XYZ file of C-alpha atoms in Angstrom:
492
model
C 25.929 99.495 69.173
C 29.435 100.867 69.735
C 32.827 99.164 69.831
C 34.900 99.940 72.912
C 38.426 100.818 71.817
C 41.045 98.200 72.727
C 43.644 96.011 71.056
C 41.322 93.008 71.159
C 38.613 94.998 69.371
C 40.723 96.361 66.516
C 39.405 93.631 64.211
C 35.858 94.727 65.088
C 36.240 98.400 64.174
C 33.395 99.706 61.999
C 34.082 99.774 58.261
C 34.345 103.576 58.247
C 37.119 103.634 60.869
C 40.677 102.832 59.761
C 42.948 100.915 62.126
C 46.684 100.210 62.284
C 47.927 98.109 59.360
C 50.950 96.907 61.330
C 51.468 94.401 64.126
C 51.631 96.530 67.261
C 53.166 93.633 69.169
C 56.199 93.870 66.880
C 56.814 97.579 67.576
C 59.877 98.554 69.586
C 60.258 101.783 71.568
C 62.535 104.476 70.151
C 60.999 107.724 71.418
C 60.017 108.871 74.899
C 57.530 111.723 74.715
C 56.764 114.167 77.541
C 53.336 115.774 77.410
C 50.863 113.268 75.970
C 48.054 115.683 75.198
C 45.738 116.225 72.272
C 48.199 118.061 70.061
C 50.857 115.362 70.319
C 48.304 112.666 69.536
C 47.009 114.558 66.483
C 50.473 115.434 65.182
C 53.684 113.507 65.956
C 51.803 110.310 66.811
C 49.842 110.506 63.531
C 52.988 110.996 61.455
C 54.527 107.945 63.166
C 51.345 105.938 62.632
C 51.514 106.817 58.913
C 55.140 105.698 58.840
C 54.389 102.406 60.570
C 51.454 101.820 58.198
C 53.888 102.163 55.293
C 55.825 99.181 56.649
C 58.935 100.943 57.984
C 60.221 102.515 61.186
C 58.794 99.969 63.583
C 61.629 100.505 66.086
C 60.529 104.137 66.633
C 57.392 103.510 68.702
C 56.334 106.033 71.345
C 56.518 105.745 75.132
C 54.609 108.448 76.994
C 55.954 110.298 80.029
C 55.029 113.225 82.239
C 55.848 115.029 85.461
C 52.478 116.306 86.687
C 49.921 114.561 88.876
C 47.127 115.629 86.533
C 48.658 113.656 83.668
C 47.751 110.422 85.448
C 44.120 110.967 84.394
C 44.937 110.887 80.690
C 47.304 107.991 81.211
C 44.556 106.001 82.930
C 42.156 106.573 80.037
C 44.741 105.486 77.478
C 45.825 102.451 79.502
C 42.249 101.153 79.518
C 42.305 101.158 75.711
C 45.855 99.773 75.297
C 47.341 103.205 74.470
C 45.184 103.518 71.316
C 43.700 106.852 70.207
C 40.933 107.636 67.738
C 41.788 110.682 65.621
C 38.873 112.382 63.847
C 39.593 114.896 61.081
C 36.841 117.389 60.290
C 36.174 120.285 57.998
C 33.129 121.554 56.129
C 33.011 118.783 53.558
C 34.928 115.997 55.249
C 34.980 113.865 58.367
C 37.082 110.735 58.816
C 38.184 108.610 61.747
C 41.230 106.438 62.300
C 42.686 104.573 65.248
C 46.403 105.185 65.791
C 48.661 102.709 67.556
C 52.103 104.368 67.582
C 52.202 104.561 71.394
C 52.996 101.290 73.154
C 53.524 102.385 76.761
C 53.038 105.373 79.069
C 55.324 105.624 82.091
C 53.683 106.736 85.329
C 53.778 110.560 85.489
C 56.004 111.779 88.289
C 57.895 108.486 88.608
C 61.287 110.092 88.091
C 63.277 106.925 88.758
C 61.232 104.851 86.308
C 61.405 107.484 83.584
C 65.156 107.995 84.021
C 65.647 104.231 83.781
C 63.835 104.226 80.430
C 65.841 107.249 79.221
C 69.033 105.338 79.988
C 67.973 102.545 77.606
C 70.129 102.767 74.436
C 67.032 101.873 72.366
C 65.613 105.334 73.161
C 67.126 107.615 70.561
C 64.802 110.644 70.791
C 63.126 112.393 73.706
C 60.371 114.675 72.427
C 58.288 117.315 74.186
C 54.910 119.008 74.018
C 54.914 120.694 77.415
C 53.223 123.984 76.281
C 54.694 127.452 76.090
C 54.708 127.772 79.863
C 56.808 124.650 80.475
C 60.214 125.960 79.448
C 61.013 128.277 82.379
C 61.440 131.266 80.085
C 61.567 134.799 81.422
C 58.888 136.444 79.222
C 60.591 139.834 78.878
C 64.049 138.570 77.904
C 62.930 135.357 76.199
C 65.785 133.586 78.007
C 65.867 130.608 80.344
C 65.290 131.605 83.971
C 67.755 129.659 86.179
C 66.294 131.297 89.296
C 62.880 129.648 88.939
C 62.187 127.764 92.199
C 61.521 124.450 90.413
C 64.846 124.689 88.578
C 66.713 125.681 91.740
C 65.175 122.676 93.510
C 66.241 120.273 90.739
C 69.795 121.622 90.913
C 70.267 120.719 94.590
C 72.744 117.890 95.294
C 70.961 114.557 95.537
C 67.582 115.999 94.533
C 65.037 113.773 92.814
C 64.229 115.797 89.681
C 60.650 116.977 89.299
C 60.872 119.052 86.097
C 61.039 117.699 82.557
C 64.463 119.300 82.137
C 65.712 117.744 85.376
C 64.592 114.269 84.344
C 66.040 114.653 80.832
C 69.334 115.811 82.298
C 69.420 112.857 84.702
C 68.823 110.540 81.738
C 71.644 112.165 79.778
C 73.933 111.877 82.787
C 73.241 108.135 82.886
C 74.015 107.877 79.170
C 77.303 109.731 79.687
C 78.321 107.641 82.694
C 77.439 104.404 80.869
C 79.188 105.540 77.690
C 75.961 105.288 75.677
C 75.247 107.543 72.716
C 72.995 110.345 74.044
C 69.468 110.774 72.743
C 68.255 113.764 70.718
C 65.989 116.202 72.568
C 63.260 117.328 70.156
C 60.745 119.992 71.112
C 57.394 119.798 69.313
C 56.040 122.872 71.081
C 54.791 125.970 69.408
C 57.466 128.429 70.549
C 60.044 130.392 68.560
C 63.366 128.578 68.149
C 62.043 125.685 70.231
C 65.240 123.659 69.877
C 67.402 126.519 71.112
C 64.972 127.217 73.952
C 65.068 123.556 75.017
C 68.857 123.508 74.789
C 69.072 126.645 76.937
C 66.863 124.993 79.555
C 68.673 121.654 79.746
C 72.154 123.163 79.556
C 71.175 126.002 81.891
C 70.108 123.508 84.540
C 73.237 121.438 83.937
C 75.343 124.550 84.493
C 73.841 124.967 87.958
C 74.885 121.404 88.782
C 78.200 120.816 87.038
C 79.913 122.947 84.399
C 81.567 119.848 82.879
C 78.143 118.217 82.440
C 76.857 121.378 80.762
C 79.809 121.348 78.348
C 79.260 117.674 77.566
C 75.576 118.199 76.795
C 76.396 121.207 74.641
C 78.957 119.222 72.639
C 77.146 115.894 72.342
C 73.361 116.372 72.300
C 71.280 117.601 69.344
C 68.322 119.953 69.907
C 66.725 120.422 66.468
C 64.365 123.353 65.898
C 60.965 122.503 64.472
C 57.746 124.158 63.327
C 54.560 122.250 64.135
C 51.022 123.038 63.067
C 47.601 121.463 63.444
C 44.572 123.044 65.090
C 43.521 120.594 67.799
C 40.916 121.607 70.389
C 40.362 120.006 73.777
C 38.234 116.857 74.045
C 34.810 117.170 75.668
C 31.709 115.011 75.901
C 30.668 116.643 72.616
C 33.530 114.935 70.779
C 33.025 111.593 72.535
C 29.354 111.737 71.591
C 30.031 112.518 67.912
C 32.519 109.649 67.714
C 30.053 107.159 69.206
C 27.098 108.376 67.127
C 28.785 108.871 63.730
C 31.452 106.163 63.886
C 30.309 103.651 66.489
C 33.510 103.820 68.552
C 33.692 104.314 72.317
C 36.942 106.141 73.136
C 37.497 107.782 76.534
C 39.916 110.339 75.086
C 39.581 110.800 71.313
C 41.216 113.653 69.415
C 39.344 115.877 66.963
C 41.386 118.061 64.629
C 41.473 119.741 61.245
C 42.717 117.798 58.185
C 45.656 120.196 57.699
C 48.966 119.384 59.366
C 52.546 120.549 58.897
C 55.888 119.698 60.442
C 59.099 121.408 59.359
C 62.162 120.059 61.149
C 65.901 120.645 61.135
C 67.770 117.463 60.221
C 70.066 117.386 63.280
C 69.885 114.212 65.355
C 72.398 112.637 67.727
C 71.656 108.974 67.026
C 69.465 108.657 63.945
C 65.794 109.400 63.338
C 62.727 107.793 61.750
C 62.420 108.431 57.981
C 59.557 110.865 58.450
C 60.175 112.508 55.096
C 58.320 109.485 53.669
C 55.109 110.754 55.325
C 55.289 114.462 54.667
C 57.666 115.974 57.221
C 59.817 118.695 55.643
C 63.471 118.415 56.690
C 65.353 121.677 56.238
C 68.667 123.248 57.247
C 66.998 126.246 58.860
C 63.454 126.173 60.173
C 63.443 129.821 61.318
C 61.645 131.357 58.291
C 58.799 128.806 58.472
C 58.577 129.162 62.234
C 58.393 132.951 62.205
C 55.731 132.890 59.482
C 53.569 130.511 61.467
C 54.021 132.191 64.839
C 53.298 135.677 63.531
C 50.496 134.934 61.039
C 48.713 131.928 62.603
C 49.392 132.283 66.331
C 49.329 136.067 66.163
C 46.100 135.703 64.200
C 44.596 133.482 66.890
C 45.420 136.150 69.497
C 43.887 138.802 67.250
C 40.485 137.136 67.065
C 40.483 135.680 70.596
C 39.998 138.697 72.819
C 37.403 140.675 70.848
C 35.421 137.452 70.442
C 35.729 136.787 74.169
C 34.434 140.275 74.944
C 31.493 139.678 72.577
C 30.564 136.386 74.325
C 31.312 134.328 71.189
C 31.922 130.675 72.054
C 33.437 128.945 68.999
C 36.306 130.160 66.797
C 34.364 129.596 63.571
C 31.566 131.736 65.001
C 34.117 134.485 65.644
C 35.130 134.292 61.984
C 31.467 134.653 61.000
C 31.352 137.979 62.876
C 32.324 140.663 60.285
C 34.003 142.870 62.890
C 36.280 140.096 64.152
C 37.108 138.871 60.645
C 37.668 142.453 59.490
C 39.982 143.151 62.432
C 42.009 140.032 61.622
C 42.286 140.917 57.937
C 43.317 144.532 58.482
C 45.780 143.844 61.304
C 47.421 140.943 59.447
C 47.866 142.918 56.221
C 48.759 146.272 57.772
C 51.061 145.278 60.622
C 51.731 141.541 61.077
C 52.528 140.143 57.612
C 54.888 143.072 56.836
C 57.101 141.870 59.741
C 57.527 138.404 58.184
C 60.600 137.953 55.946
C 60.382 135.836 52.760
C 59.885 132.082 53.266
C 61.266 129.525 50.758
C 58.680 128.338 48.216
C 55.887 130.178 50.030
C 53.627 133.095 49.074
C 52.706 134.817 52.344
C 49.314 135.969 51.055
C 48.437 132.385 50.080
C 49.501 131.254 53.554
C 47.267 133.902 55.151
C 44.293 132.848 53.026
C 44.845 129.255 54.151
C 44.935 130.396 57.796
C 41.697 132.334 57.347
C 40.038 129.248 55.893
C 41.295 127.043 58.710
C 40.060 129.458 61.395
C 36.638 129.385 59.702
C 36.302 125.575 59.811
C 32.815 125.056 61.328
C 33.405 121.412 62.247
C 36.466 121.626 64.443
C 34.712 122.985 67.553
C 37.719 125.031 68.679
C 36.739 127.474 71.424
C 37.484 131.147 71.853
C 38.320 130.482 75.496
C 41.114 128.106 74.457
C 42.606 130.823 72.259
C 42.377 133.318 75.128
C 44.180 130.952 77.522
C 47.615 131.804 78.938
C 48.099 135.203 77.324
C 50.884 136.002 79.782
C 52.994 133.292 78.123
C 51.652 133.619 74.574
C 51.622 137.382 74.019
C 55.412 137.745 74.544
C 55.977 135.087 71.869
C 53.252 135.789 69.308
C 52.453 139.515 69.475
C 55.023 141.621 71.334
C 57.951 140.738 69.003
C 55.888 142.017 66.058
C 55.269 145.262 67.955
C 59.002 145.548 68.593
C 59.810 145.042 64.907
C 57.239 147.660 63.875
C 58.649 150.180 66.350
C 62.226 149.574 65.175
C 61.069 150.168 61.595
C 59.227 153.347 62.704
C 55.971 151.915 61.412
C 52.472 152.287 62.846
C 51.253 150.028 65.675
C 47.605 151.086 66.043
C 46.255 147.577 65.354
C 48.760 145.752 67.556
C 48.124 148.282 70.308
C 44.404 147.537 69.995
C 45.107 143.789 70.230
C 47.027 144.407 73.485
C 44.244 146.639 74.778
C 41.678 143.931 74.016
C 43.759 141.424 75.998
C 43.937 143.884 78.904
C 40.196 144.522 78.754
C 39.519 140.735 78.661
C 41.670 140.222 81.761
C 39.498 142.731 83.654
C 37.249 139.697 83.984
C 33.939 140.700 82.419
C 32.755 140.749 78.822
C 31.008 143.769 77.295
C 27.668 142.269 78.307
C 28.797 142.093 81.925
C 29.206 138.297 81.908
C 31.959 137.028 84.210
C 35.092 135.738 82.456
C 36.410 132.897 84.581
C 40.174 132.806 85.325
C 41.996 131.838 82.137
C 45.710 132.300 82.814
C 48.221 130.937 85.358
C 48.787 134.588 86.384
C 45.089 135.559 86.330
C 45.012 137.248 89.746
C 47.907 139.481 88.823
C 46.547 140.213 85.345
C 43.080 141.047 86.664
C 44.437 143.399 89.318
C 46.640 145.124 86.739
C 43.771 145.382 84.234
C 41.629 147.059 86.899
C 44.401 149.578 87.578
C 44.822 150.142 83.840
C 41.190 151.187 83.442
C 42.173 154.518 84.986
C 45.901 154.419 84.199
C 46.540 152.456 80.953
C 50.323 152.566 81.392
C 49.954 150.290 84.432
C 49.323 147.371 82.060
C 52.471 148.057 80.045
C 54.505 148.334 83.235
C 54.495 144.517 83.463
C 58.191 144.471 82.654
C 58.442 140.682 82.405
C 55.847 140.696 79.618
C 56.376 143.921 77.675
C 60.016 144.819 78.357
C 61.242 147.729 76.216
C 58.018 147.762 74.188
C 56.117 148.869 77.273
C 58.294 151.991 77.517
C 58.136 153.013 73.842
C 56.241 156.307 73.675
C 54.557 155.525 70.350
C 53.164 152.250 71.649
C 52.263 153.597 75.096
C 50.166 156.349 73.489
C 48.482 154.025 70.971
C 47.696 151.461 73.673
C 46.291 154.074 76.055
C 44.068 155.504 73.348
C 42.779 152.063 72.290
C 42.027 151.010 75.874
C 40.207 154.269 76.632
C 38.054 153.853 73.518
C 37.302 150.234 74.461
C 36.091 151.278 77.899
C 34.093 154.206 76.532
C 32.512 152.491 73.530
C 32.917 148.680 73.815
C 34.573 146.176 71.519
C 32.093 146.402 68.637
C 32.273 150.163 68.251
C 36.055 150.173 68.712
C 36.584 147.532 66.022
C 34.228 149.408 63.717
C 36.342 152.537 64.098
C 39.618 150.656 63.601
C 38.434 148.853 60.448
C 37.252 152.198 59.023
C 40.671 153.726 59.753
C 39.189 156.130 62.323
C 40.488 154.800 65.624
């Protein structure tokens, strides 16, 4: 017998499922969040739930928002259960479930007028974002905001109804300015370098296309704090729904499964106050950059390192990839030889200890994270997680054999078949382009590096071009297993 998740059933939750300890009816909205996906619900929403459970911060409740038609599906599932989410933490020796209630509303995705009206409400003091790496209109090669993107150009037209997150945020800020209301803080919770600066560039860059005075006002009056976020959170499938019903007796249409570990390091720069999240483990710092670079290079770069060889070996789960000695050995050697040496010192942190923690987290057999998820969207992720490390190694005149092999593995993956000949289904917004380029690169490796928007100067560096070409040729001649064996032995 299972309990269907809803407000009226909170008192009937099984004894092994924790529920909110606060009166949800007494919560007041303080944050509008764009991108109500699994990561947000396992991270920011959990921190807020912890805060509310401690008896404080009840005027910082979440209101969901979105701009895409597809987000209506998730909204519908959450509406049926009164915006509640079951969060299940799992690792080898631990599994626990809790119901979080920090979200109290979810505006209809795409309803620009309704969302702007809520953003104009002085009670909303923070607008937060998890819109993925691809949602910031960044030119991959330069790392800068692209004002020529068609969606941005459309939002900048006089009288246009905004359709992008940045357009809606800017319209909300314009209302706040015109009504002489203190502007809200714009807080990115996405896993991109300097996420606050990137968000600022996007909002101000769009404003500049519309009105230079508006751009200056936003620049002078709105805070965009940088933050580092971390919690491995896979997609929800019937597998997770089934485990929740069987092991905990709860029926949730969209539960979240995640690892126990979580981290949030945030710059303490807010326009109009913030919830006291330091009470529940958020680290507030003056400069988040050292933490951010550590995480992006070692964890996200590490994910990219294991993703593509595992994909070529037809390995399904991430923990299974870590059980494969060749994949684990590749990760260990590449991290220690080429990635970790590019990471400057981090306050109160031993980088080797951090790497060992990452290795343990990747090996978690309970989390059910998939290799395909790690392989997703390489065209947006590689320029953020891997290519900057290559650039740093080249500037330091250091070897790049391992990073070149990682790039070659990505190229080989995008060819669209694994080493066994199994078809790899499209797994990138630019898949058609990547697949065509990977096919050309089989005969002419430099064709892959000629993707200027992805590789930039790195793709023209002779040392890297030669190392990449060699690695890709060996992959095609010998396959992933033999190539990794040679690399780990120092004989590639």
